[in-house]
Amino acid sequence: MTPDQLTDASFAGYSPQARQFAIAHLRLLQQLPIAVAPAFLREIIVFDLRFPAERRTFERQCVWLESLTPEQRARLLAPFRQISMPAGMAAKDWVGSPQAFLEELTAYLWSSSQIDAYRRAAQDLLAAPLDETQQKDRLVIVVVGKDATASSPQLFRKLARHGVTLHNLQWTPETPRQLHATLRKDAGAVAPYTRWYIDGGEPWPHDTTSVDLLSYAQLRPVRENVLERMNRFTQSGPGGAEAMRRMLEGLHPAESGADTVTSDPLMQHFITMLFVEGSGTQIYSTSYVQWAARETLRRAQPEQLLVRFAPRQRQRTLNQLFDAATNVEVPDPEGSLRDADISAYYILLDLLRIADPAHITFLAWRENHGHAVLISPRAPAGHVDDSPIDLTTAFTKYA
Amino acid sequence: MSSSSDAFASLLRSQTRREFLRLAAGTVAATAVSTLVPSAFAAGTRPQPRSVVVTFGGGARDEETFAVEGQQNIPHLLGELIPQGTFFTQVVNRGILGHYVATAGIVTGCYETFDNFIAQPTGNPTLFEYFRRGLSRPMDDAWVIAPSNGFQQIGFSRHGGYQGQGAGVILPKQLLAAAVGKQHPQSLVDYEHLLQDNYEMPVYRPALSQSDGELHLEQLASTLRFSVEDFTRDARALDSADALSLSIARRLMAQVSPSLLLITLHDMDVAHAGAFSLYVDAIQRADRICGELWTTIQTMPEYKDRTGLFIMPDFGRDADGDPGGNGFQHHRTGSAMARTTWLLALGPGIRQNVTVDRAIQPIDLVPTIGKRHGFETPYVKGAPIAELV
């Protein structure tokens, strides 16, 4: 089958909203080359499980492509028509299983040296103009360094050039509560999935009705479940990372254990995918927090996000091979601080992919220390403030 | 991004690489130095050459190595080795960015295109086969030490013209698992999951059948001439799998003295698990190991003054800002940073304290070594690196 042969009936197996979306944009889908049409269907087929913000983003992408003149659209799609594919690929079920098709296509693009051309074409195709509706103000707070004691003069080096470095931001026992209160500052009617709290360990006390929580402790059943499936897969014979992912991607929330964490089907799917798609999230809490923050920003596009890193387990060494007594999970707070440092920078980059810099406030802060970086339109880039300052004053002065 | 802007980015990148290396190592551009350096391998004066190739089977980015912020991680490369060698600032890998298939490309001089996750022999002849056939060398003269389970078939190709002429392969983690299993059979169950050797699969582990185990133990006894007790005792003192690889390399060099040795360091591929500090720690270990290996070469009469050492990551990793990737964690985007790495060459006939900025490819290494040793490499797609032959 080729895309121009798509009809309403092609999507009979899709879930209701996905089918409705596909039919609404059928004309566009019919015009796409087969090298890229499955990429659109991969998004559409799980449309019912997408957050409202990502549905809007994807729809805006489609509407923008539909708004182009035929010549403009043809120019954008031309590089995809140049992609050569093995003869039998079009016969595969790329409508019903777009992900499997794309994995096979990707492997072929690499082996046939077409991956770079495909990548350039995809970048151009996805370069929809920015949303011109009024930008939302977004606040992201990242707390790093739980239990780390060593000094870390290089901390936030990558962030510092983007905002003001605070060397004496006063951390008190009240700070966790204050941070949560800051998230709720602009309360009122909050739309679903716009305020999140991600924690790499046991979460701080908080109002459970005001945020969507994703803590490593809370999600332990899911990650252990996924890890156990990965273990079984590796013991069952040869395969690879891609084969493992194929095995996991159809994991139903009832199978992953996500249904024991939340009754919300969107959150169940999201939680499951954090451990299915995230590399290392099943093992290291720092990897989990970074990936969860990235996916939350990319998909849910929250307006307020609090991210707190906690110590991951220490990497096990060869020495431990010889002593089963030491083969236990030992936390590594100092290494975790270094992990969290670059992760905080990545979270800023993720934030800037969905938000105009004029509408962001970003605070990275070392837990139980005074070292922080505050990035906002009013925070002078590269500036250092050594004066004692509390959180409220810092926001008043720089945010 | 258009192809013209790609070229511009490449140019900028080239400038940056030149600058940071000059500043870092105080090296001299190749063009400013006479290119007529007499080769130590000139006819009539040369001992039988040897070559040791070290690849990093987990890419390392500039940011964590030769860029200003990364230089603290590589004191041995920067302070000890680069001043003694020729440094190529741009090695561009145009093949598949998977560690096994990319290493296969390095050892065949051709970009291999098979599934990276399925251990299989290369389609094109390997460096070891060219070497053994061209110089009529025995099997013990070419070895591979590779910690990852996927590499067990990298010594021999499927090419019909070179059957039975490949290299022996030692997989240190499997060797250790076999030895520990023999010494403490009950403990192996507990230890197995620690023998993680493919970081793209977080729970990948070496599967040891009984025959695998016997093969490894035979290798331990007959090739390395190590008792199980001595081997496990020595391994106990080591801090990582790469350190184990170095230890085995030294043992192999002392017992067998191969003329051709490939060592793949792999610890830094822990980056796939997303822990930046572990990735950087592994780079620091690789730096130390490279320094120790060069020292070993200089202290062994069989190797001193006749051995070329070639150090090269198989490729880079994704850039921080690339939306298609997740920073240092993977090498999935195929971007310039993921494709570009470096080569450091040291040894007789190789100019010291020199940088070369022109782009070369990893597939150029096999014809280069072939030319240095004097054997033909008829199926390679790369070209000899003029500065090294």
PDB file of C-alpha atoms in Angstrom, chain A residues 29-131:
ATOM      1  CA  LEU A  29      -1.606  11.879   4.723  1.00  0.00           C
ATOM      2  CA  GLN A  30      -2.349  10.811   1.166  1.00  0.00           C
ATOM      3  CA  GLN A  31       0.192  13.305  -0.158  1.00  0.00           C
ATOM      4  CA  LEU A  32       3.055  12.187   2.071  1.00  0.00           C
ATOM      5  CA  PRO A  33       5.793   9.989   0.633  1.00  0.00           C
ATOM      6  CA  ILE A  34       5.924   6.534   2.154  1.00  0.00           C
ATOM      7  CA  ALA A  35       9.285   7.346   3.725  1.00  0.00           C
ATOM      8  CA  VAL A  36       7.603   9.822   6.051  1.00  0.00           C
ATOM      9  CA  ALA A  37       3.891   8.915   6.220  1.00  0.00           C
ATOM     10  CA  PRO A  38       4.466   6.223   8.894  1.00  0.00           C
ATOM     11  CA  ALA A  39       6.134   8.854  11.083  1.00  0.00           C
ATOM     12  CA  PHE A  40       2.857  10.789  11.105  1.00  0.00           C
ATOM     13  CA  LEU A  41       0.838   7.664  11.750  1.00  0.00           C
ATOM     14  CA  ARG A  42       3.104   6.762  14.670  1.00  0.00           C
ATOM     15  CA  GLU A  43       1.924   9.968  16.309  1.00  0.00           C
ATOM     16  CA  ILE A  44      -1.693   9.518  15.307  1.00  0.00           C
ATOM     17  CA  ILE A  45      -2.082   5.888  16.366  1.00  0.00           C
ATOM     18  CA  VAL A  46      -1.539   6.795  20.032  1.00  0.00           C
ATOM     19  CA  PHE A  47      -3.455  10.068  19.802  1.00  0.00           C
ATOM     20  CA  ASP A  48      -5.913   8.994  22.491  1.00  0.00           C
ATOM     21  CA  LEU A  49      -3.017   8.586  24.923  1.00  0.00           C
ATOM     22  CA  ARG A  50      -1.406  11.940  24.206  1.00  0.00           C
ATOM     23  CA  PHE A  51      -1.537  14.939  26.532  1.00  0.00           C
ATOM     24  CA  PRO A  52      -3.624  17.923  25.390  1.00  0.00           C
ATOM     25  CA  ALA A  53      -0.557  20.070  24.695  1.00  0.00           C
ATOM     26  CA  GLU A  54       1.119  17.541  22.435  1.00  0.00           C
ATOM     27  CA  ARG A  55      -2.119  16.952  20.592  1.00  0.00           C
ATOM     28  CA  ARG A  56      -2.274  20.676  19.885  1.00  0.00           C
ATOM     29  CA  THR A  57       1.353  20.767  18.778  1.00  0.00           C
ATOM     30  CA  PHE A  58       0.923  17.878  16.374  1.00  0.00           C
ATOM     31  CA  GLU A  59      -2.327  19.230  15.007  1.00  0.00           C
ATOM     32  CA  ARG A  60      -0.713  22.629  14.459  1.00  0.00           C
ATOM     33  CA  GLN A  61       2.068  20.882  12.519  1.00  0.00           C
ATOM     34  CA  CYS A  62      -0.463  19.174  10.268  1.00  0.00           C
ATOM     35  CA  VAL A  63      -2.542  22.314   9.795  1.00  0.00           C
ATOM     36  CA  TRP A  64       0.579  24.263   8.858  1.00  0.00           C
ATOM     37  CA  LEU A  65       1.527  21.685   6.221  1.00  0.00           C
ATOM     38  CA  GLU A  66      -2.019  21.778   4.871  1.00  0.00           C
ATOM     39  CA  SER A  67      -1.883  25.558   4.680  1.00  0.00           C
ATOM     40  CA  LEU A  68       1.118  25.536   2.332  1.00  0.00           C
ATOM     41  CA  THR A  69       0.686  25.868  -1.387  1.00  0.00           C
ATOM     42  CA  PRO A  70       1.055  22.609  -3.298  1.00  0.00           C
ATOM     43  CA  GLU A  71       4.418  23.817  -4.582  1.00  0.00           C
ATOM     44  CA  GLN A  72       5.695  24.658  -1.104  1.00  0.00           C
ATOM     45  CA  ARG A  73       4.568  21.326   0.255  1.00  0.00           C
ATOM     46  CA  ALA A  74       6.038  19.458  -2.680  1.00  0.00           C
ATOM     47  CA  ARG A  75       9.366  21.174  -2.092  1.00  0.00           C
ATOM     48  CA  LEU A  76       9.421  20.092   1.560  1.00  0.00           C
ATOM     49  CA  LEU A  77       8.448  16.546   0.696  1.00  0.00           C
ATOM     50  CA  ALA A  78      10.740  16.147  -2.292  1.00  0.00           C
ATOM     51  CA  PRO A  79      13.760  14.912  -0.280  1.00  0.00           C
ATOM     52  CA  PHE A  80      11.633  12.109   1.152  1.00  0.00           C
ATOM     53  CA  ARG A  81      10.659  11.049  -2.353  1.00  0.00           C
ATOM     54  CA  GLN A  82      14.374  10.730  -3.129  1.00  0.00           C
ATOM     55  CA  ILE A  83      14.825   8.172  -0.360  1.00  0.00           C
ATOM     56  CA  SER A  84      15.202   4.729  -1.835  1.00  0.00           C
ATOM     57  CA  MET A  85      13.687   1.789  -0.009  1.00  0.00           C
ATOM     58  CA  PRO A  86      13.801  -1.980  -0.505  1.00  0.00           C
ATOM     59  CA  ALA A  87      11.103  -3.173  -2.860  1.00  0.00           C
ATOM     60  CA  GLY A  88       9.102  -5.096  -0.293  1.00  0.00           C
ATOM     61  CA  MET A  89       8.836  -2.405   2.336  1.00  0.00           C
ATOM     62  CA  ALA A  90       5.691  -0.746   0.996  1.00  0.00           C
ATOM     63  CA  ALA A  91       3.899  -4.062   1.380  1.00  0.00           C
ATOM     64  CA  LYS A  92       4.453  -4.086   5.114  1.00  0.00           C
ATOM     65  CA  ASP A  93       1.716  -3.010   7.511  1.00  0.00           C
ATOM     66  CA  TRP A  94       2.949   0.526   8.016  1.00  0.00           C
ATOM     67  CA  VAL A  95      -0.567   1.747   8.761  1.00  0.00           C
ATOM     68  CA  GLY A  96      -1.246  -0.743  11.525  1.00  0.00           C
ATOM     69  CA  SER A  97       2.310  -0.921  12.900  1.00  0.00           C
ATOM     70  CA  PRO A  98       4.072   2.320  11.984  1.00  0.00           C
ATOM     71  CA  GLN A  99       6.669   1.993  14.757  1.00  0.00           C
ATOM     72  CA  ALA A 100       7.925  -1.371  13.537  1.00  0.00           C
ATOM     73  CA  PHE A 101       8.066  -0.024   9.992  1.00  0.00           C
ATOM     74  CA  LEU A 102      10.063   3.024  11.088  1.00  0.00           C
ATOM     75  CA  GLU A 103      12.573   0.927  12.984  1.00  0.00           C
ATOM     76  CA  GLU A 104      13.197  -1.174   9.913  1.00  0.00           C
ATOM     77  CA  LEU A 105      13.384   1.922   7.742  1.00  0.00           C
ATOM     78  CA  THR A 106      15.846   3.571  10.130  1.00  0.00           C
ATOM     79  CA  ALA A 107      18.147   0.564  10.042  1.00  0.00           C
ATOM     80  CA  TYR A 108      18.000   0.631   6.254  1.00  0.00           C
ATOM     81  CA  LEU A 109      18.684   4.376   6.106  1.00  0.00           C
ATOM     82  CA  TRP A 110      21.829   3.890   8.193  1.00  0.00           C
ATOM     83  CA  SER A 111      23.064   0.937   6.171  1.00  0.00           C
ATOM     84  CA  SER A 112      22.394   2.694   2.863  1.00  0.00           C
ATOM     85  CA  SER A 113      24.011   5.970   3.991  1.00  0.00           C
ATOM     86  CA  GLN A 114      20.746   7.892   3.586  1.00  0.00           C
ATOM     87  CA  ILE A 115      20.282   8.750   7.251  1.00  0.00           C
ATOM     88  CA  ASP A 116      21.840  12.198   6.986  1.00  0.00           C
ATOM     89  CA  ALA A 117      19.653  13.179   4.025  1.00  0.00           C
ATOM     90  CA  TYR A 118      16.576  11.892   5.821  1.00  0.00           C
ATOM     91  CA  ARG A 119      17.500  13.786   8.955  1.00  0.00           C
ATOM     92  CA  ARG A 120      17.888  17.070   7.075  1.00  0.00           C
ATOM     93  CA  ALA A 121      14.562  16.539   5.337  1.00  0.00           C
ATOM     94  CA  ALA A 122      12.847  15.832   8.648  1.00  0.00           C
ATOM     95  CA  GLN A 123      14.295  18.965  10.222  1.00  0.00           C
ATOM     96  CA  ASP A 124      12.947  21.088   7.379  1.00  0.00           C
ATOM     97  CA  LEU A 125       9.564  19.403   7.480  1.00  0.00           C
ATOM     98  CA  LEU A 126       9.191  19.946  11.206  1.00  0.00           C
ATOM     99  CA  ALA A 127      10.206  23.592  11.100  1.00  0.00           C
ATOM    100  CA  ALA A 128       6.680  24.881  11.530  1.00  0.00           C
ATOM    101  CA  PRO A 129       6.540  28.547  12.502  1.00  0.00           C
ATOM    102  CA  LEU A 130       6.267  29.281  16.199  1.00  0.00           C
ATOM    103  CA  ASP A 131       2.836  29.349  17.703  1.00  0.00           C
TER     104      ASP A 131
END
